[in-house]
Amino acid sequence: MEILKNIFNQFQVKQTVVKIEVLASGHINDTYLVYCSNGLNYVLQKINDQVFNNLNDIILNKVIVSNHLKTSYQKSNNKYQIAGFIKTENDAFFVEAHNGCWTLMEYIPKSKTIDRAHNEKQVFEASKLFGNFIAHTEALNTEGIIETLPKFHSVPFRFFQFEEALKQAKASRKAKAQELISFALEQQKEMFLLSELKEKDNFPIRVTHNDAKLSNILFDKEDNGLAVIDLDTVMPGIVHFDFGDSIRSICSNTVEDSEDLEGTTINLKFYEAFCKGFALETSNILTSEEKRYLPLGVKTIIFIMGLRFLTDYLNNDVYYKTAFKEHNLVRAKNQMALLKSAIQNYDEIKRITYSSFNL
């Protein structure tokens, strides 16, 4: 605790630390809640330099976006909040100490995170916040935001990785994954479409979150949305990938490593709740072309995640942490089952989407 206190004291906060606790949320960074004697709390975070090797750019993106949102919310009397960053004594936004890069953020009081949605209200509130994020960063110049993870949602790039893994994969792994391999190859043409349209400038490049899952939303005790958090992956991108990733993670009837493949389906009630909330915040700024391709964003992101899990399985599990021997194969099967559900329900998905956006 003394080490954490010493790091905290290098920021421009002249308060006495009462205690420091580990925050439960988050799987990449080390995050701590710092309690101070004046009743204010702060979030001290060590950025994982094993995952992010361009920490200056990551932090710069986070600071630019959070400052912009704070100003935008204040000007528009927006009810949502954003955790601002505290400067160090040297007027920087991070401290390099104890084999890490540390930032200090404001703590949003009386807030909680939710890992899985239990009702349509939680989905609706999350969708409004992610939509609000897109709407309120529209005025931000994307040229000032650095692409810290190039090709992150590029299907051609992910497919190239898959093909390379396939070339060197063990015969035993290829045999176990053969059905998934065949299915991935069958979907290739349609799954390339969004990337091709992006390259042809069919869509505006926006500031996107790129990890738009439920656990990156703060709620109050009544499940009202408060704030979007975890801006580590903020980059320029297209809206379809944030929309699709939200649906993939929030609107599935199982968790992503469930072996209940029959139960791994799109929850259409949750999907409708998400569309309605997202449309409330973004209808006035998204182009007709963007809206029309939102359903394809759902299929594309599910495909990307299924393909990435499958690729890692063929590569002998070198990227994702696994809890058991064929964890990545289970994840890949789960995501491809979810994609099949999206394909089977695609007409209804499009109907709900177009109705929500008045297309």
Short mmCIF file of C-alpha atoms in Angstrom, two decimals:
data_model
loop_
_atom_site.label_atom_id
_atom_site.label_comp_id
_atom_site.label_asym_id
_atom_site.label_seq_id
_atom_site.Cartn_x
_atom_site.Cartn_y
_atom_site.Cartn_z
CA MET A 1 0.00 0.00 0.00
CA GLU A 2 2.89 2.39 0.67
CA ILE A 3 4.05 2.02 -2.93
CA LEU A 4 0.56 2.92 -4.18
CA LYS A 5 0.41 5.90 -1.80
CA ASN A 6 3.74 7.16 -3.10
CA ILE A 7 2.50 6.92 -6.68
CA PHE A 8 -0.78 8.64 -5.78
CA ASN A 9 1.10 11.50 -4.10
CA GLN A 10 2.86 12.30 -7.39
CA PHE A 11 -0.43 13.60 -8.79
CA GLN A 12 -1.97 17.02 -8.16
CA VAL A 13 -4.22 15.87 -5.32
CA LYS A 14 -3.32 17.22 -1.90
CA GLN A 15 -5.34 14.76 0.16
CA THR A 16 -4.54 12.21 2.83
CA VAL A 17 -5.07 8.63 1.72
CA VAL A 18 -7.25 6.63 4.13
CA LYS A 19 -7.17 3.29 2.34
CA ILE A 20 -6.68 1.72 -1.07
CA GLU A 21 -8.71 -1.21 -2.41
CA VAL A 22 -8.43 -3.33 -5.54
CA LEU A 23 -11.29 -2.66 -7.95
CA ALA A 24 -12.89 -5.90 -9.12
CA SER A 25 -13.69 -4.78 -12.68
CA GLY A 26 -11.21 -5.13 -15.54
CA HIS A 27 -9.09 -8.01 -16.86
CA ILE A 28 -6.11 -6.19 -18.38
CA ASN A 29 -5.05 -3.31 -16.17
CA ASP A 30 -4.41 -3.19 -12.42
CA THR A 31 -6.98 -0.79 -10.98
CA TYR A 32 -7.32 0.56 -7.44
CA LEU A 33 -9.86 2.69 -5.61
CA VAL A 34 -8.18 5.33 -3.44
CA TYR A 35 -10.19 6.68 -0.47
CA CYS A 36 -9.19 10.11 0.81
CA SER A 37 -9.85 11.87 4.13
CA ASN A 38 -12.04 14.57 2.51
CA GLY A 39 -14.52 11.96 1.31
CA LEU A 40 -13.46 12.09 -2.34
CA ASN A 41 -12.25 8.93 -4.05
CA TYR A 42 -9.98 8.41 -7.04
CA VAL A 43 -9.16 5.58 -9.43
CA LEU A 44 -5.45 4.73 -9.70
CA GLN A 45 -4.64 2.52 -12.67
CA LYS A 46 -1.54 0.75 -13.92
CA ILE A 47 -1.71 0.31 -17.69
CA ASN A 48 -0.67 -3.18 -18.83
CA ASP A 49 2.39 -2.63 -21.03
CA GLN A 50 2.36 -6.30 -22.08
CA VAL A 51 -0.92 -5.68 -23.94
CA PHE A 52 -0.32 -2.04 -24.91
CA ASN A 53 3.18 -1.21 -26.14
CA ASN A 54 2.36 2.38 -27.16
CA LEU A 55 1.30 3.74 -23.78
CA ASN A 56 1.84 7.40 -24.60
CA ASP A 57 -0.62 7.18 -27.49
CA ILE A 58 -3.14 5.17 -25.45
CA ILE A 59 -3.14 7.73 -22.64
CA LEU A 60 -3.20 10.69 -25.02
CA ASN A 61 -6.31 9.29 -26.74
CA LYS A 62 -8.00 8.73 -23.38
CA VAL A 63 -7.25 12.24 -22.15
CA ILE A 64 -8.35 13.93 -25.39
CA VAL A 65 -11.64 12.03 -25.53
CA SER A 66 -12.47 12.37 -21.83
CA ASN A 67 -11.72 16.11 -21.83
CA HIS A 68 -13.83 16.59 -24.94
CA LEU A 69 -16.76 14.67 -23.46
CA LYS A 70 -16.56 16.57 -20.18
CA THR A 71 -16.69 19.91 -22.01
CA SER A 72 -19.45 18.71 -24.32
CA TYR A 73 -21.57 17.42 -21.44
CA GLN A 74 -21.18 20.69 -19.51
CA LYS A 75 -22.18 22.82 -22.50
CA SER A 76 -25.27 20.74 -23.25
CA ASN A 77 -26.27 20.08 -19.61
CA ASN A 78 -25.99 16.38 -20.40
CA LYS A 79 -26.89 14.07 -17.51
CA TYR A 80 -24.03 11.67 -18.23
CA GLN A 81 -20.61 11.81 -16.61
CA ILE A 82 -17.04 11.03 -17.61
CA ALA A 83 -14.07 10.25 -15.39
CA GLY A 84 -11.54 13.04 -15.94
CA PHE A 85 -7.78 12.58 -15.64
CA ILE A 86 -5.69 14.22 -12.91
CA LYS A 87 -2.33 15.72 -13.87
CA THR A 88 0.93 14.89 -12.12
CA GLU A 89 3.12 17.41 -10.28
CA ASN A 90 5.07 17.70 -13.55
CA ASP A 91 1.89 18.50 -15.55
CA ALA A 92 1.90 15.10 -17.25
CA PHE A 93 -1.00 12.64 -17.25
CA PHE A 94 0.91 9.58 -16.12
CA VAL A 95 3.67 8.46 -13.78
CA GLU A 96 6.28 5.88 -14.70
CA ALA A 97 7.04 3.89 -11.57
CA HIS A 98 7.47 0.32 -10.35
CA ASN A 99 7.58 -1.28 -13.79
CA GLY A 100 4.44 0.42 -14.96
CA CYS A 101 2.68 3.48 -16.27
CA TRP A 102 0.13 4.92 -13.84
CA THR A 103 -2.83 7.27 -14.36
CA LEU A 104 -5.19 8.85 -11.84
CA MET A 105 -8.85 9.44 -12.65
CA GLU A 106 -11.83 10.92 -10.89
CA TYR A 107 -14.14 8.37 -9.28
CA ILE A 108 -17.83 8.48 -10.17
CA PRO A 109 -19.63 7.92 -6.83
CA LYS A 110 -22.60 5.64 -6.22
CA SER A 111 -21.85 3.66 -9.36
CA LYS A 112 -21.68 -0.02 -10.23
CA THR A 113 -20.83 -2.25 -13.18
CA ILE A 114 -22.88 -5.17 -14.51
CA ASP A 115 -21.30 -8.10 -16.32
CA ARG A 116 -24.48 -9.56 -17.86
CA ALA A 117 -27.80 -7.92 -18.62
CA HIS A 118 -30.76 -9.17 -16.60
CA ASN A 119 -33.47 -7.04 -18.15
CA GLU A 120 -34.30 -4.78 -21.07
CA LYS A 121 -33.84 -1.61 -19.00
CA GLN A 122 -30.14 -2.34 -18.45
CA VAL A 123 -29.71 -2.99 -22.18
CA PHE A 124 -31.61 0.20 -23.09
CA GLU A 125 -29.55 2.32 -20.69
CA ALA A 126 -26.27 0.88 -21.97
CA SER A 127 -27.29 1.47 -25.58
CA LYS A 128 -28.12 5.12 -24.90
CA LEU A 129 -24.70 5.66 -23.34
CA PHE A 130 -22.78 4.03 -26.18
CA GLY A 131 -24.90 5.96 -28.66
CA ASN A 132 -24.33 9.15 -26.68
CA PHE A 133 -20.58 8.49 -26.83
CA ILE A 134 -20.76 8.35 -30.65
CA ALA A 135 -22.94 11.47 -30.80
CA HIS A 136 -20.84 13.61 -28.45
CA THR A 137 -17.51 12.72 -30.04
CA GLU A 138 -18.79 13.56 -33.54
CA ALA A 139 -17.27 17.04 -33.33
CA LEU A 140 -13.87 15.67 -32.33
CA ASN A 141 -11.33 15.61 -35.16
CA THR A 142 -10.40 11.97 -35.69
CA GLU A 143 -7.02 13.03 -37.11
CA GLY A 144 -6.02 13.90 -33.55
CA ILE A 145 -6.89 10.39 -32.32
CA ILE A 146 -4.19 7.79 -32.88
CA GLU A 147 -4.98 4.33 -34.25
CA THR A 148 -3.28 2.44 -31.44
CA LEU A 149 -4.36 -1.03 -32.60
CA PRO A 150 -4.13 -0.99 -36.41
CA LYS A 151 -6.46 -3.40 -38.28
CA PHE A 152 -8.17 -4.27 -35.01
CA HIS A 153 -11.54 -4.88 -36.72
CA SER A 154 -10.22 -5.61 -40.21
CA VAL A 155 -11.77 -8.81 -41.56
CA PRO A 156 -9.15 -9.14 -44.35
CA PHE A 157 -6.39 -8.93 -41.73
CA ARG A 158 -8.08 -11.38 -39.36
CA PHE A 159 -8.73 -13.75 -42.26
CA PHE A 160 -5.09 -13.56 -43.30
CA GLN A 161 -4.09 -14.50 -39.74
CA PHE A 162 -6.57 -17.40 -39.86
CA GLU A 163 -5.17 -18.68 -43.19
CA GLU A 164 -1.60 -18.50 -41.85
CA ALA A 165 -2.63 -20.43 -38.73
CA LEU A 166 -4.37 -23.00 -40.91
CA LYS A 167 -1.16 -23.65 -42.87
CA GLN A 168 0.87 -24.63 -39.83
CA ALA A 169 -1.85 -26.07 -37.55
CA LYS A 170 -1.51 -29.57 -36.14
CA ALA A 171 -3.60 -32.14 -37.97
CA SER A 172 -5.35 -33.07 -34.74
CA ARG A 173 -6.49 -29.49 -34.13
CA LYS A 174 -7.58 -29.01 -37.72
CA ALA A 175 -9.63 -32.20 -37.51
CA LYS A 176 -11.42 -31.05 -34.35
CA ALA A 177 -12.09 -27.64 -35.84
CA GLN A 178 -12.96 -28.78 -39.38
CA GLU A 179 -16.64 -27.85 -39.19
CA LEU A 180 -15.75 -24.37 -37.95
CA ILE A 181 -13.06 -23.98 -40.62
CA SER A 182 -15.54 -24.85 -43.37
CA PHE A 183 -18.15 -22.48 -41.94
CA ALA A 184 -15.63 -19.62 -41.75
CA LEU A 185 -14.63 -20.15 -45.37
CA GLU A 186 -18.30 -20.15 -46.43
CA GLN A 187 -18.89 -16.76 -44.75
CA GLN A 188 -15.79 -15.07 -46.17
CA LYS A 189 -17.37 -13.07 -49.00
CA GLU A 190 -20.11 -11.36 -46.99
CA MET A 191 -17.86 -10.77 -43.99
CA PHE A 192 -15.40 -8.77 -46.12
CA LEU A 193 -18.11 -6.32 -47.23
CA LEU A 194 -17.94 -3.76 -44.38
CA SER A 195 -14.16 -3.51 -44.66
CA GLU A 196 -14.46 -3.02 -48.42
CA LEU A 197 -17.09 -0.30 -47.99
CA LYS A 198 -14.94 1.39 -45.34
CA GLU A 199 -11.98 1.44 -47.71
CA LYS A 200 -14.20 3.01 -50.38
CA ASP A 201 -15.17 5.80 -47.92
CA ASN A 202 -18.83 4.79 -47.85
CA PHE A 203 -18.95 5.56 -44.13
CA PRO A 204 -17.72 8.49 -42.02
CA ILE A 205 -14.73 7.74 -39.81
CA ARG A 206 -15.77 8.45 -36.23
CA VAL A 207 -14.27 8.23 -32.76
CA THR A 208 -15.25 4.73 -31.61
CA HIS A 209 -14.90 2.94 -28.28
CA ASN A 210 -13.89 -0.49 -29.67
CA ASP A 211 -14.75 -2.39 -26.48
CA ALA A 212 -18.44 -1.59 -26.24
CA LYS A 213 -19.50 -4.25 -23.76
CA LEU A 214 -21.87 -3.98 -20.81
CA SER A 215 -19.12 -4.02 -18.16
CA ASN A 216 -17.78 -0.77 -19.62
CA ILE A 217 -20.91 1.09 -18.56
CA LEU A 218 -21.40 2.53 -15.06
CA PHE A 219 -24.93 2.32 -13.63
CA ASP A 220 -26.52 3.83 -10.54
CA LYS A 221 -28.39 1.72 -7.96
CA GLU A 222 -31.61 1.97 -10.01
CA ASP A 223 -29.84 0.71 -13.16
CA ASN A 224 -29.81 4.10 -14.84
CA GLY A 225 -26.75 4.65 -17.02
CA LEU A 226 -24.12 7.05 -15.67
CA ALA A 227 -20.95 6.84 -17.75
CA VAL A 228 -18.92 5.05 -20.37
CA ILE A 229 -15.58 3.84 -18.98
CA ASP A 230 -12.39 2.08 -20.14
CA LEU A 231 -11.17 4.21 -23.03
CA ASP A 232 -8.01 2.16 -23.65
CA THR A 233 -9.13 1.12 -27.13
CA VAL A 234 -10.61 4.45 -28.30
CA MET A 235 -9.62 4.89 -31.95
CA PRO A 236 -10.93 6.18 -35.28
CA GLY A 237 -13.33 3.67 -36.81
CA ILE A 238 -16.81 3.04 -38.14
CA VAL A 239 -19.91 2.90 -35.98
CA HIS A 240 -20.84 -0.62 -37.10
CA PHE A 241 -18.12 -2.25 -35.04
CA ASP A 242 -19.14 -0.62 -31.75
CA PHE A 243 -22.78 -1.44 -32.49
CA GLY A 244 -21.96 -5.02 -33.45
CA ASP A 245 -19.71 -5.65 -30.46
CA SER A 246 -22.41 -4.40 -28.10
CA ILE A 247 -24.92 -6.81 -29.61
CA ARG A 248 -22.42 -9.66 -29.55
CA SER A 249 -21.63 -9.20 -25.87
CA ILE A 250 -24.93 -7.91 -24.49
CA CYS A 251 -27.61 -9.64 -26.56
CA SER A 252 -26.36 -13.24 -26.52
CA ASN A 253 -28.38 -15.66 -24.41
CA THR A 254 -25.16 -17.31 -23.14
CA VAL A 255 -21.65 -16.25 -22.14
CA GLU A 256 -19.01 -16.51 -24.85
CA ASP A 257 -17.48 -19.74 -23.58
CA SER A 258 -20.74 -21.57 -22.94
CA GLU A 259 -20.90 -25.07 -24.43
CA ASP A 260 -24.69 -24.80 -24.75
CA LEU A 261 -24.63 -24.16 -28.48
CA GLU A 262 -28.38 -24.61 -28.92
CA GLY A 263 -28.95 -21.96 -26.26
CA THR A 264 -26.41 -19.58 -27.82
CA THR A 265 -28.82 -17.33 -29.69
CA ILE A 266 -29.54 -13.65 -30.21
CA ASN A 267 -31.98 -12.31 -27.62
CA LEU A 268 -34.28 -10.35 -29.92
CA LYS A 269 -36.01 -8.51 -27.06
CA PHE A 270 -32.63 -7.26 -25.87
CA TYR A 271 -31.72 -6.45 -29.46
CA GLU A 272 -34.81 -4.30 -29.85
CA ALA A 273 -34.11 -2.52 -26.56
CA PHE A 274 -30.57 -1.80 -27.67
CA CYS A 275 -31.64 -0.50 -31.08
CA LYS A 276 -34.21 1.84 -29.56
CA GLY A 277 -31.74 3.37 -27.11
CA PHE A 278 -28.94 3.65 -29.66
CA ALA A 279 -31.30 5.23 -32.20
CA LEU A 280 -32.45 7.83 -29.66
CA GLU A 281 -28.90 9.13 -29.40
CA THR A 282 -27.58 8.65 -32.93
CA SER A 283 -30.46 8.90 -35.42
CA ASN A 284 -29.75 12.56 -36.13
CA ILE A 285 -26.07 12.07 -36.87
CA LEU A 286 -25.75 8.69 -38.62
CA THR A 287 -26.08 8.65 -42.39
CA SER A 288 -28.70 6.47 -44.08
CA GLU A 289 -25.88 4.29 -45.40
CA GLU A 290 -24.51 3.78 -41.88
CA LYS A 291 -27.94 2.85 -40.52
CA ARG A 292 -28.63 0.42 -43.36
CA TYR A 293 -25.49 -1.58 -42.65
CA LEU A 294 -25.82 -1.79 -38.84
CA PRO A 295 -27.27 -5.34 -39.02
CA LEU A 296 -24.25 -6.46 -41.04
CA GLY A 297 -22.07 -4.98 -38.30
CA VAL A 298 -23.66 -7.49 -35.91
CA LYS A 299 -22.77 -10.47 -38.07
CA THR A 300 -19.32 -9.13 -38.90
CA ILE A 301 -18.14 -8.56 -35.33
CA ILE A 302 -19.43 -11.95 -34.18
CA PHE A 303 -17.57 -13.51 -37.11
CA ILE A 304 -14.35 -11.64 -36.25
CA MET A 305 -14.41 -12.85 -32.65
CA GLY A 306 -15.22 -16.42 -33.67
CA LEU A 307 -12.42 -16.32 -36.22
CA ARG A 308 -9.93 -14.90 -33.70
CA PHE A 309 -10.73 -17.66 -31.18
CA LEU A 310 -10.45 -20.27 -33.94
CA THR A 311 -7.15 -18.80 -35.15
CA ASP A 312 -5.71 -18.89 -31.64
CA TYR A 313 -6.82 -22.49 -31.24
CA LEU A 314 -5.05 -23.42 -34.49
CA ASN A 315 -1.99 -21.53 -33.23
CA ASN A 316 -1.90 -23.63 -30.03
CA ASP A 317 -3.45 -20.95 -27.77
CA VAL A 318 -0.74 -18.31 -27.85
CA TYR A 319 -2.88 -15.15 -27.49
CA TYR A 320 -5.94 -15.59 -25.29
CA LYS A 321 -5.70 -16.86 -21.75
CA THR A 322 -7.33 -20.26 -21.45
CA ALA A 323 -8.81 -22.02 -18.43
CA PHE A 324 -8.82 -25.52 -19.91
CA LYS A 325 -7.32 -27.45 -22.83
CA GLU A 326 -9.81 -26.61 -25.59
CA HIS A 327 -11.11 -23.33 -24.23
CA ASN A 328 -10.50 -21.44 -27.48
CA LEU A 329 -12.26 -24.12 -29.51
CA VAL A 330 -15.26 -23.85 -27.20
CA ARG A 331 -15.24 -20.06 -27.57
CA ALA A 332 -15.01 -20.34 -31.36
CA LYS A 333 -17.91 -22.80 -31.48
CA ASN A 334 -19.94 -20.50 -29.25
CA GLN A 335 -19.37 -17.42 -31.42
CA MET A 336 -20.07 -19.27 -34.65
CA ALA A 337 -23.30 -20.60 -33.09
CA LEU A 338 -24.23 -17.01 -32.26
CA LEU A 339 -23.44 -16.00 -35.84
CA LYS A 340 -25.72 -18.78 -37.12
CA SER A 341 -28.48 -17.40 -34.89
CA ALA A 342 -27.90 -13.91 -36.32
CA ILE A 343 -28.10 -15.34 -39.85
CA GLN A 344 -31.30 -17.27 -39.08
CA ASN A 345 -32.89 -14.17 -37.52
CA TYR A 346 -31.44 -11.67 -39.98
CA ASP A 347 -34.75 -10.59 -41.48
CA GLU A 348 -36.10 -9.80 -38.01
CA ILE A 349 -32.84 -8.09 -37.01
CA LYS A 350 -33.11 -5.84 -40.07
CA ARG A 351 -36.80 -5.15 -39.42
CA ILE A 352 -36.11 -4.10 -35.81
CA THR A 353 -33.13 -1.98 -36.84
CA TYR A 354 -34.86 -0.18 -39.69
CA SER A 355 -37.97 0.40 -37.59
CA SER A 356 -35.91 1.86 -34.74
CA PHE A 357 -34.08 4.22 -37.13
CA ASN A 358 -37.18 5.02 -39.22
CA LEU A 359 -35.68 3.69 -42.45
#
